[in-house]
CSV table of C-alpha atoms and ligand atoms in Angstrom, one decimal:
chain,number,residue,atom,x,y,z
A,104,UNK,CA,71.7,125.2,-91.1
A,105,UNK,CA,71.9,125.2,-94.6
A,106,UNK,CA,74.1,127.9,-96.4
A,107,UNK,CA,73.5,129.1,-99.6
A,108,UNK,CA,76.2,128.4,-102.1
A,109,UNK,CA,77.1,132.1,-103.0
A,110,UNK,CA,77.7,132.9,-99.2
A,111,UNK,CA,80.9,130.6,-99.2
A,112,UNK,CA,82.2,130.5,-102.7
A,113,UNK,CA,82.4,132.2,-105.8
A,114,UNK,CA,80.8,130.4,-108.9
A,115,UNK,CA,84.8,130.4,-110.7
A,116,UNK,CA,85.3,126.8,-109.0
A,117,UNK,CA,85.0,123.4,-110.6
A,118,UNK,CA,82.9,120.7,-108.6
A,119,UNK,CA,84.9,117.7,-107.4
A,120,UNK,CA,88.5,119.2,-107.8
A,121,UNK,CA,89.0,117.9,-104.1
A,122,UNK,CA,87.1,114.4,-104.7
A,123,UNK,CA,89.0,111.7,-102.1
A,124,UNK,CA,90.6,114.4,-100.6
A,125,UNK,CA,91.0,114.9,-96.5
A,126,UNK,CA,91.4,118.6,-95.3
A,127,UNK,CA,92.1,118.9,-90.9
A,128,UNK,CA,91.3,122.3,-89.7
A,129,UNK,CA,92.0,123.5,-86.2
A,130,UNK,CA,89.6,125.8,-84.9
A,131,UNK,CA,87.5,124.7,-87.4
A,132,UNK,CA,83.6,125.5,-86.2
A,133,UNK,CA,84.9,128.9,-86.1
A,134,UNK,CA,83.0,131.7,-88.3
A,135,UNK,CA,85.6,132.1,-91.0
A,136,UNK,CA,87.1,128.4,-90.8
A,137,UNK,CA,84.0,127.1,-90.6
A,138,UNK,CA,83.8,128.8,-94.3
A,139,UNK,CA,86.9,127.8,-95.8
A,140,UNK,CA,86.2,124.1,-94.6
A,141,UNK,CA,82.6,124.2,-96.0
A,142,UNK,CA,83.7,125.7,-99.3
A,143,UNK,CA,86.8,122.3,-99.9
A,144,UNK,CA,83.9,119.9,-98.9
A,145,UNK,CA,81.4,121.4,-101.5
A,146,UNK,CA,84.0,120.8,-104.1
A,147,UNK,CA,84.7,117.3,-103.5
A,148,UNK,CA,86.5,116.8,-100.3
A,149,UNK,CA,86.0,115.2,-97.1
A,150,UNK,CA,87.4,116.7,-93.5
A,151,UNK,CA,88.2,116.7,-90.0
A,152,UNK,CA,87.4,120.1,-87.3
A,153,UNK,CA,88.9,120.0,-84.3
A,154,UNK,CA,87.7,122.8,-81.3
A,155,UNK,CA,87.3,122.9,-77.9
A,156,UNK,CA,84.0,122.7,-77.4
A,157,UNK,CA,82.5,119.3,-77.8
A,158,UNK,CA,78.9,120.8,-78.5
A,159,UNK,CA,80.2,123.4,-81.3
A,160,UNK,CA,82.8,121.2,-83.0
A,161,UNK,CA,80.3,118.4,-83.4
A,162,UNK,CA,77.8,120.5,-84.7
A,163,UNK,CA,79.5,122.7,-87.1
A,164,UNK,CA,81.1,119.1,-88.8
A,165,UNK,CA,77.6,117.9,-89.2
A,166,UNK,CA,76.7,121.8,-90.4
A,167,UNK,CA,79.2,121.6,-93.1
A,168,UNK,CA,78.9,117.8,-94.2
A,169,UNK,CA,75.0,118.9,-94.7
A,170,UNK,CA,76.8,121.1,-97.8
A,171,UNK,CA,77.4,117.7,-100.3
A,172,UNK,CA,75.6,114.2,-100.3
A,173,UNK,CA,77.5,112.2,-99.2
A,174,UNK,CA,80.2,114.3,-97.3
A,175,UNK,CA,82.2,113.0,-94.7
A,176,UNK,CA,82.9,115.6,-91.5
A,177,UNK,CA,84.2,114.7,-88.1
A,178,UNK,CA,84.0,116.9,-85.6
A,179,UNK,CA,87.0,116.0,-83.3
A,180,UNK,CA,87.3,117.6,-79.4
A,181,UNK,CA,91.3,118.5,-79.1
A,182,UNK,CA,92.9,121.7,-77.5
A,183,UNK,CA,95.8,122.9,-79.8
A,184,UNK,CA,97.8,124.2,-77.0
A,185,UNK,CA,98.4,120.0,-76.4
A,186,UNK,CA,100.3,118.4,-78.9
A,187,UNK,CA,99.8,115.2,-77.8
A,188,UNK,CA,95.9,115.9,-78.2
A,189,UNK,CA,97.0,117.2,-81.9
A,190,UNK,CA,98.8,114.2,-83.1
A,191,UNK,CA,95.9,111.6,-81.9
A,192,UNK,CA,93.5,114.0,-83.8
A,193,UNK,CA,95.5,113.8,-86.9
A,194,UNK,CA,95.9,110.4,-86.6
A,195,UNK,CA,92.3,109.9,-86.4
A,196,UNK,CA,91.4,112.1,-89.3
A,197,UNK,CA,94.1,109.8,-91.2
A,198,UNK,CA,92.9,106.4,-89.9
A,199,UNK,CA,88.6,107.1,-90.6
A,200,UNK,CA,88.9,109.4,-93.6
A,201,UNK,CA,92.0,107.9,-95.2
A,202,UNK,CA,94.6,110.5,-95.4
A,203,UNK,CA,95.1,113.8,-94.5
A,204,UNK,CA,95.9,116.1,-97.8
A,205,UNK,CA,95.4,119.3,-96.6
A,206,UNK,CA,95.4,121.9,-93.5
A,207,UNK,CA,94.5,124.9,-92.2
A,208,UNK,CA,96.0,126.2,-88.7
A,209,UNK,CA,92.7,128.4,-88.1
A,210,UNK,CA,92.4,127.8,-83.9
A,211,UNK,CA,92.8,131.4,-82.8
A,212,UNK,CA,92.1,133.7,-79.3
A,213,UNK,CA,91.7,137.5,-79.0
A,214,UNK,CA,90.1,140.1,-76.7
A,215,UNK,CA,91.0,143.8,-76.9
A,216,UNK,CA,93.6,145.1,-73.7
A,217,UNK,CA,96.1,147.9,-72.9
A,218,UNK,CA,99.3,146.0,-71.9
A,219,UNK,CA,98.7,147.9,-68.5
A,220,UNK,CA,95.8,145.4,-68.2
A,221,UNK,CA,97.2,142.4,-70.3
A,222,UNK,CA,98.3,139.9,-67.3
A,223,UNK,CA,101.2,137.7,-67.9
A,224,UNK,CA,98.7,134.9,-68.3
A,225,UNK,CA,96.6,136.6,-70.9
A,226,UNK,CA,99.7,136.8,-72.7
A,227,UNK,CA,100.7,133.8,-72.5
A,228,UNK,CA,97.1,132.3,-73.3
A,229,UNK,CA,96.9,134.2,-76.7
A,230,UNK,CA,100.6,133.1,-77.5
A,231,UNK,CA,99.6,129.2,-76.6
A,232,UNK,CA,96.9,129.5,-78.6
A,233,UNK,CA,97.9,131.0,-81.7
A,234,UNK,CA,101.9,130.4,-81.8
A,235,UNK,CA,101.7,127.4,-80.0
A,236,UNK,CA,98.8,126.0,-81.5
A,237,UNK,CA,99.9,126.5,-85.3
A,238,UNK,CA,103.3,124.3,-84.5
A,239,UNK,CA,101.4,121.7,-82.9
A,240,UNK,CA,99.3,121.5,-85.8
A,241,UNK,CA,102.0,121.7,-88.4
A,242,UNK,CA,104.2,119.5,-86.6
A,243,UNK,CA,101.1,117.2,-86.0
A,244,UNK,CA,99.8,117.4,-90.0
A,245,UNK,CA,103.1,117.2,-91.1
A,246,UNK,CA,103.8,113.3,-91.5
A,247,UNK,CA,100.1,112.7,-93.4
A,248,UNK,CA,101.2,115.6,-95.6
A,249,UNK,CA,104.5,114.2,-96.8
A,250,UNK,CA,102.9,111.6,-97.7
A,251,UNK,CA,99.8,113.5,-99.4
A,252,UNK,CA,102.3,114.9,-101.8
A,253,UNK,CA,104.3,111.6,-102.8
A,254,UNK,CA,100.5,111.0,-104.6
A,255,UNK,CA,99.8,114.3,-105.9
A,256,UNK,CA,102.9,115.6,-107.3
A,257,UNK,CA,103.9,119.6,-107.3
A,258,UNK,CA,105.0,119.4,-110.9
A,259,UNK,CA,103.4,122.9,-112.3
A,260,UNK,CA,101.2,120.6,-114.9
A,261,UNK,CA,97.7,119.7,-114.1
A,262,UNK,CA,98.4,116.8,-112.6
A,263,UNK,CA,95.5,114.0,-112.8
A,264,UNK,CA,95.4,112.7,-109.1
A,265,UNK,CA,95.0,116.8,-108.4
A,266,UNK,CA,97.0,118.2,-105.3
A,267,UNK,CA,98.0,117.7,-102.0
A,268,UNK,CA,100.9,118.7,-99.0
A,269,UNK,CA,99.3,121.8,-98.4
A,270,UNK,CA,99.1,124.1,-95.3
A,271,UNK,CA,97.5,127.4,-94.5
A,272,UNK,CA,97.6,129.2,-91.6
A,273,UNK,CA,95.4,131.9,-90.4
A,274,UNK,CA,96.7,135.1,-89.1
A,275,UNK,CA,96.2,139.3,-88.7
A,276,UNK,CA,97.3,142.2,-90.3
A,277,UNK,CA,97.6,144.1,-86.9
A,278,UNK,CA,101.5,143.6,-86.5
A,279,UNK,CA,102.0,144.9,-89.9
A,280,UNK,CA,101.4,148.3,-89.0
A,281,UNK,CA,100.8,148.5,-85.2
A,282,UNK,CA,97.3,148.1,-83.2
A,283,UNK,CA,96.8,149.6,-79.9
A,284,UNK,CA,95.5,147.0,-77.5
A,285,UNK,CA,96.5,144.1,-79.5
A,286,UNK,CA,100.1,143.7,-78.3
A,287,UNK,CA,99.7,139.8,-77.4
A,288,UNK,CA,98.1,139.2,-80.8
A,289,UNK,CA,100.3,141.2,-82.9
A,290,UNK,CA,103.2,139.0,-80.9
A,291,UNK,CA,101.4,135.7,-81.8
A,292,UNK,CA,101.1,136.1,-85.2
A,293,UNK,CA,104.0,137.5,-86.2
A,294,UNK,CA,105.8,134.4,-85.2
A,295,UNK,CA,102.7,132.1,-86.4
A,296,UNK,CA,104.1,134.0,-90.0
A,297,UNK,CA,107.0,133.0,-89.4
A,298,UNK,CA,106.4,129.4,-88.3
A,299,UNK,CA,104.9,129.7,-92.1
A,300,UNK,CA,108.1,130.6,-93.4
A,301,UNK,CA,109.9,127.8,-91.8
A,302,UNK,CA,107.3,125.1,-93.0
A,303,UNK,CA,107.8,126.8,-96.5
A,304,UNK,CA,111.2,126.5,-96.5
A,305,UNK,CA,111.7,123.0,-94.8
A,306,UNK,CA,109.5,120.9,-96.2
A,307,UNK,CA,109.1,122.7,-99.6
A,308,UNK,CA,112.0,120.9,-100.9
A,309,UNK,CA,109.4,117.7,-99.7
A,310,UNK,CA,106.9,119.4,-102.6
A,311,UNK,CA,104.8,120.7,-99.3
A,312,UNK,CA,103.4,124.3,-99.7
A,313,UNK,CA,102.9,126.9,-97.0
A,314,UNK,CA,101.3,129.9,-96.8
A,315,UNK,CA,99.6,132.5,-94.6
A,316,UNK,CA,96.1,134.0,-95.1
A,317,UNK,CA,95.3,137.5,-93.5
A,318,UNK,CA,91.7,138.2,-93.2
A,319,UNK,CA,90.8,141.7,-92.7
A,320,UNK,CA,87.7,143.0,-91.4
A,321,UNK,CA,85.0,140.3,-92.3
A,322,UNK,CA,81.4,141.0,-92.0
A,323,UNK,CA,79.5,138.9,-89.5
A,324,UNK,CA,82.2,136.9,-87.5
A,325,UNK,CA,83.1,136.2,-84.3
A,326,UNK,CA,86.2,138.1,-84.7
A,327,UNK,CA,84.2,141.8,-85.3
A,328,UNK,CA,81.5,140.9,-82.8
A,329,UNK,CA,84.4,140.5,-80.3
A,330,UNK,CA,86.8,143.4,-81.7
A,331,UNK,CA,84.9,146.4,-83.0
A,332,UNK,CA,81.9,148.4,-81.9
A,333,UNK,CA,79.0,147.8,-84.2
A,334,UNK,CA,76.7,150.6,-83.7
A,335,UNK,CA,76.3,152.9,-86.8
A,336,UNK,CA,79.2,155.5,-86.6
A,337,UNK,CA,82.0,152.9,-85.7
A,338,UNK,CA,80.8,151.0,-88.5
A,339,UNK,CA,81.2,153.7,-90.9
A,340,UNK,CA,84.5,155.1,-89.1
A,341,UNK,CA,85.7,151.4,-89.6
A,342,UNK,CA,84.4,151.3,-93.4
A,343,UNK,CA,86.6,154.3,-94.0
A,344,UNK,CA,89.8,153.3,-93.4
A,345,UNK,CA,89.4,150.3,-96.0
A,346,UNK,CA,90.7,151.4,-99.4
A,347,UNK,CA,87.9,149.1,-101.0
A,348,UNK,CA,85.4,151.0,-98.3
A,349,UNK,CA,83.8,147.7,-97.3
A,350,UNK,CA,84.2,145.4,-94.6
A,351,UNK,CA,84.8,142.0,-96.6
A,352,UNK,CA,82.8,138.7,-96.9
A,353,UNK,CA,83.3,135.1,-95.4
A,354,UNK,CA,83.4,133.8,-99.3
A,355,UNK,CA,86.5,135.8,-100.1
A,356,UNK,CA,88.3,134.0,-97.3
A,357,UNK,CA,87.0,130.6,-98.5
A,358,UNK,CA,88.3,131.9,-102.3
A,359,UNK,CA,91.5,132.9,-101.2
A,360,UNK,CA,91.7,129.2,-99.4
A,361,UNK,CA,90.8,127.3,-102.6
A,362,UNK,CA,93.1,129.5,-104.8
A,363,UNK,CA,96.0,128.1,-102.5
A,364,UNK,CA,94.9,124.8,-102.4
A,365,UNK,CA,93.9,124.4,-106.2
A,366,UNK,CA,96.5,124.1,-108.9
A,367,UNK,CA,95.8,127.8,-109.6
A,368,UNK,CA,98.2,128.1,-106.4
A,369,UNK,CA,100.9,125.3,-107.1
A,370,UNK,CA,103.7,127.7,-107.2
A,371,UNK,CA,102.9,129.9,-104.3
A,372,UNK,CA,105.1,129.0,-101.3
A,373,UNK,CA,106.4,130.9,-98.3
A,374,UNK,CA,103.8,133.9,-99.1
A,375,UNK,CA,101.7,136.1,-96.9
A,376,UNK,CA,98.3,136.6,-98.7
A,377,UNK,CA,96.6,139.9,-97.3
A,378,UNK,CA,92.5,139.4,-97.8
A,379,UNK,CA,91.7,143.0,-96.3
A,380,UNK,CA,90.4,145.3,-99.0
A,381,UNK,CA,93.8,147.2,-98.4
A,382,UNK,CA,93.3,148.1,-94.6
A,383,UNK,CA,96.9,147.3,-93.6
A,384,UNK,CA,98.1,149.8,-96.1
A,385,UNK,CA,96.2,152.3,-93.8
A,386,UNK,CA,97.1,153.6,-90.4
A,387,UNK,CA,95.7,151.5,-87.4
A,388,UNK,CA,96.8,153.8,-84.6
A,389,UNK,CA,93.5,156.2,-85.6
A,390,UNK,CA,90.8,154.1,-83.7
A,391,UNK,CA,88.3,157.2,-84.2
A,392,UNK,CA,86.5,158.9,-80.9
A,393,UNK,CA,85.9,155.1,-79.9
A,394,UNK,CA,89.6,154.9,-78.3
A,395,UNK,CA,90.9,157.9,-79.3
A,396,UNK,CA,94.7,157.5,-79.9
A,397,UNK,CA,97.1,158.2,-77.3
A,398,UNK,CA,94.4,159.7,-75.0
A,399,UNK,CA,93.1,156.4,-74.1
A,400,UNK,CA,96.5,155.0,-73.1
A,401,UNK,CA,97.2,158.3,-71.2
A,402,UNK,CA,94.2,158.4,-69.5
A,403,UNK,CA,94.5,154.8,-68.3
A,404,UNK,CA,91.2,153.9,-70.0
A,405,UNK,CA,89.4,150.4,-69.5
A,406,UNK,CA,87.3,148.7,-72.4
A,407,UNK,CA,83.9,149.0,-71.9
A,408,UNK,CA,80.9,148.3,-74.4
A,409,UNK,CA,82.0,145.2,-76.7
A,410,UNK,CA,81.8,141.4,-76.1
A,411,UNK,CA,85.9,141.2,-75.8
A,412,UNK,CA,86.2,143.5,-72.8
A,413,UNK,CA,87.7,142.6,-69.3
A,414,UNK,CA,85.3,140.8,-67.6
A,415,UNK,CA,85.1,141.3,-63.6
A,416,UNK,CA,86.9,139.0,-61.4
A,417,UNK,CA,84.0,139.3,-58.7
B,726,COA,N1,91.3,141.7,-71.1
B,726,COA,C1,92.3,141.3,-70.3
B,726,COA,N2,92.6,140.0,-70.0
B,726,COA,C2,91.8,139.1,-70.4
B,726,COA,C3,90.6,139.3,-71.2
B,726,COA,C4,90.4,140.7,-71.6
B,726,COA,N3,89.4,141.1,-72.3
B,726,COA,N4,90.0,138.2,-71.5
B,726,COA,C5,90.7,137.2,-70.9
B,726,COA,N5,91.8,137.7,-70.2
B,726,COA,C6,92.8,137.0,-69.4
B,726,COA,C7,92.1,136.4,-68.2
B,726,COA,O1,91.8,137.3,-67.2
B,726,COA,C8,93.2,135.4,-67.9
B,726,COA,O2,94.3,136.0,-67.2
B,726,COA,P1,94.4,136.0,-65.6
B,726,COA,O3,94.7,134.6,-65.2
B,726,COA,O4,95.6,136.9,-65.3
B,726,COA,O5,93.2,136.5,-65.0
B,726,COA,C9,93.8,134.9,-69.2
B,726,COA,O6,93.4,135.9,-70.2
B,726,COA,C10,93.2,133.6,-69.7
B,726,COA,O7,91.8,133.7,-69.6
B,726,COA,P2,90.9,132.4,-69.6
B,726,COA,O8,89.5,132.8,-69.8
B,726,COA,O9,91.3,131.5,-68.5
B,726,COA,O10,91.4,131.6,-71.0
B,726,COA,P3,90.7,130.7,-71.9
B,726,COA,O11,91.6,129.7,-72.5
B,726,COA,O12,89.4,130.1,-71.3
B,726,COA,O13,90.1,131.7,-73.1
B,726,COA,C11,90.7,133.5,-74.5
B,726,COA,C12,91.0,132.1,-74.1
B,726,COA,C13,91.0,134.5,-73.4
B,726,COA,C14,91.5,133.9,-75.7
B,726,COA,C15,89.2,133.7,-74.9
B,726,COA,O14,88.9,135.0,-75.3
B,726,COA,C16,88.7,132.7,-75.9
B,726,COA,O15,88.4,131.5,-75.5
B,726,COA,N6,88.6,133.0,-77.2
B,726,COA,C17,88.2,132.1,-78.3
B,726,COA,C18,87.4,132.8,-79.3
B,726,COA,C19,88.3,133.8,-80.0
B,726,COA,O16,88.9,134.7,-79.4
B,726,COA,N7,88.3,133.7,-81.3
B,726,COA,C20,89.1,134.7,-82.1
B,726,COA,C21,88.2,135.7,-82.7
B,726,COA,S1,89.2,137.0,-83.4
């Protein structure tokens, strides 16, 4: 379907400052990936999606290629708990598109549980999904990258050829400040952070860049339909705790994304960039009358109401 420009990205951007460039994105048919992707191939690039689900990968890469004449987007069907699935994905982005320049470790799973109800398996799914996931795709992106940046050099001057070596990886605020019911994510992406840290410093000295994006609440994704009521009063209760006192937009996800990937972002390595309005900053242990905080732990309270909640084994 086509999106209107303004959804996706701001009107700050030059056209073609990613021409002959290859971007792989896990995850990529996702709500908010599917926006970062869509905003690289509007100015110039080509890419690579990889998901789960052959249905939704292959028709969110024709979905974004619809953005630029021309456009080249392949869906590709991979689980990012395999590596070996990873590395013939990358190598198939690199072999039909050319290279692989840039990447974005988006593939992510969440639900909302009290650890009483969190099973060693749920656990261990979230942690193979996001932790697991984001080294298989570094370690998988890695090789095409190195070589992305021997072309496009990280010298600090507006280099002609334009960039390349880049990674970005997707993650939450929650273990910044503590979240009730979110114990397996906030474990996850604390170490996908730090699995940022490690790229940053171990293949910096390579000219590779690394960096983590933090995506607060953003209006009309998956993630919110799955994670927070959305009747009136939540919504406003939610909306409250945000310094800026809005939830945010796809588009400042997809700006954030082509700040680190331009040469606006060529000396930014290593960094955690929070896109949340400020919410971190705020308490998340106050979850409102919704899941009133500690009564609902106390009480031994089960998740009722929202999309993510335990679903019955009968
Ligand atoms: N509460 C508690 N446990 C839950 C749960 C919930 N709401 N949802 C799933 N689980 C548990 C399952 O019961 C299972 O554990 P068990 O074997 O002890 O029963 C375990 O998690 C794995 O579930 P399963 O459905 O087999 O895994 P999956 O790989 O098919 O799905 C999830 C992965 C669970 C992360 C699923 O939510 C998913 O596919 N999410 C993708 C979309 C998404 O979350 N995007 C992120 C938006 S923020």
């Amino acid at each position: 379907m086509p999106v209107p420009r303004e959804t996706f990205l701001s009107n700050v951007w030059r056209d073609g400052i990613f021409d002959n460039k290859v971007l792989f994105c896990t995850g990529g048919a996702g709500t908010i990936c599917s926006m970062q992707v869509r905003a690289f191939v509007a100015l110039g690039g080509n890419a690579c999606i990889t998901g789960r689900n052959p249905e939704k990968t292959e028709r969110g890469a024709a979905d974004i290629a619809s953005v630029r004449p021309g456009a080249k987007v392949i869906g590709i069907v991979a689980d990012v708990r395999d590596i070996k699935a990873m590395e013939a994905a990358a190598e198939r982005c690199a072999k039909e598109l050319g290279s692989i320049d840039f990447a974005i470790a988006g593939a992510a799973g969440n639900f909302l549980a009290p650890m009483a109800q969190l099973s060693s398996n749920a656990f261990r799914t979230v942690m193979e999904i996001d932790t697991l996931g984001s080294f298989h795709t570094a370690k998988a992106v890695m090789p095409y990258l190195v070589e992305s940046v021997k072309k496009h050099k990280n010298s600090g001057k507006i280099e002609r050829a334009g960039t390349g070596g880049r990674i970005i990886f997707i993650s939450a605020s929650f273990h910044f400040r503590g979240q009730p019911l979110q114990a397996h994510v906030m474990a996850a992406k604390a170490a996908v952070d730090q699995i940022s840290s490690s790229v940053a410093m171990e293949y910096g000295p390579f000219g590779i860049t690394s960096n983590v994006i933090t995506p607060g609440p953003i209006a009309g994704t998956e993630g919110m339909e799955r994670l927070s009521k959305q009747d009136e009063q939540s919504t406003k209760a939610s909306k409250a705790i945000i310094p800026v006192g809005r939830w945010g937009e796809v588009k400042e996800i997809a700006d954030a994304t082509i700040y680190l990937f331009s040469d606006a972002g060529s000396y930014v390595n290593g960094v955690v960039l929070v896109v949340d309005g400020g919410q971190w900053r705020t308490t998340g242990a106050d979850m409102g009358s919704t899941w009133k905080y500690p009564d609902f732990f106390l009480s031994g309270g089960v998740v009722e109401g929202v999309k993510g909640g335990k679903k019955s084994k009968l």
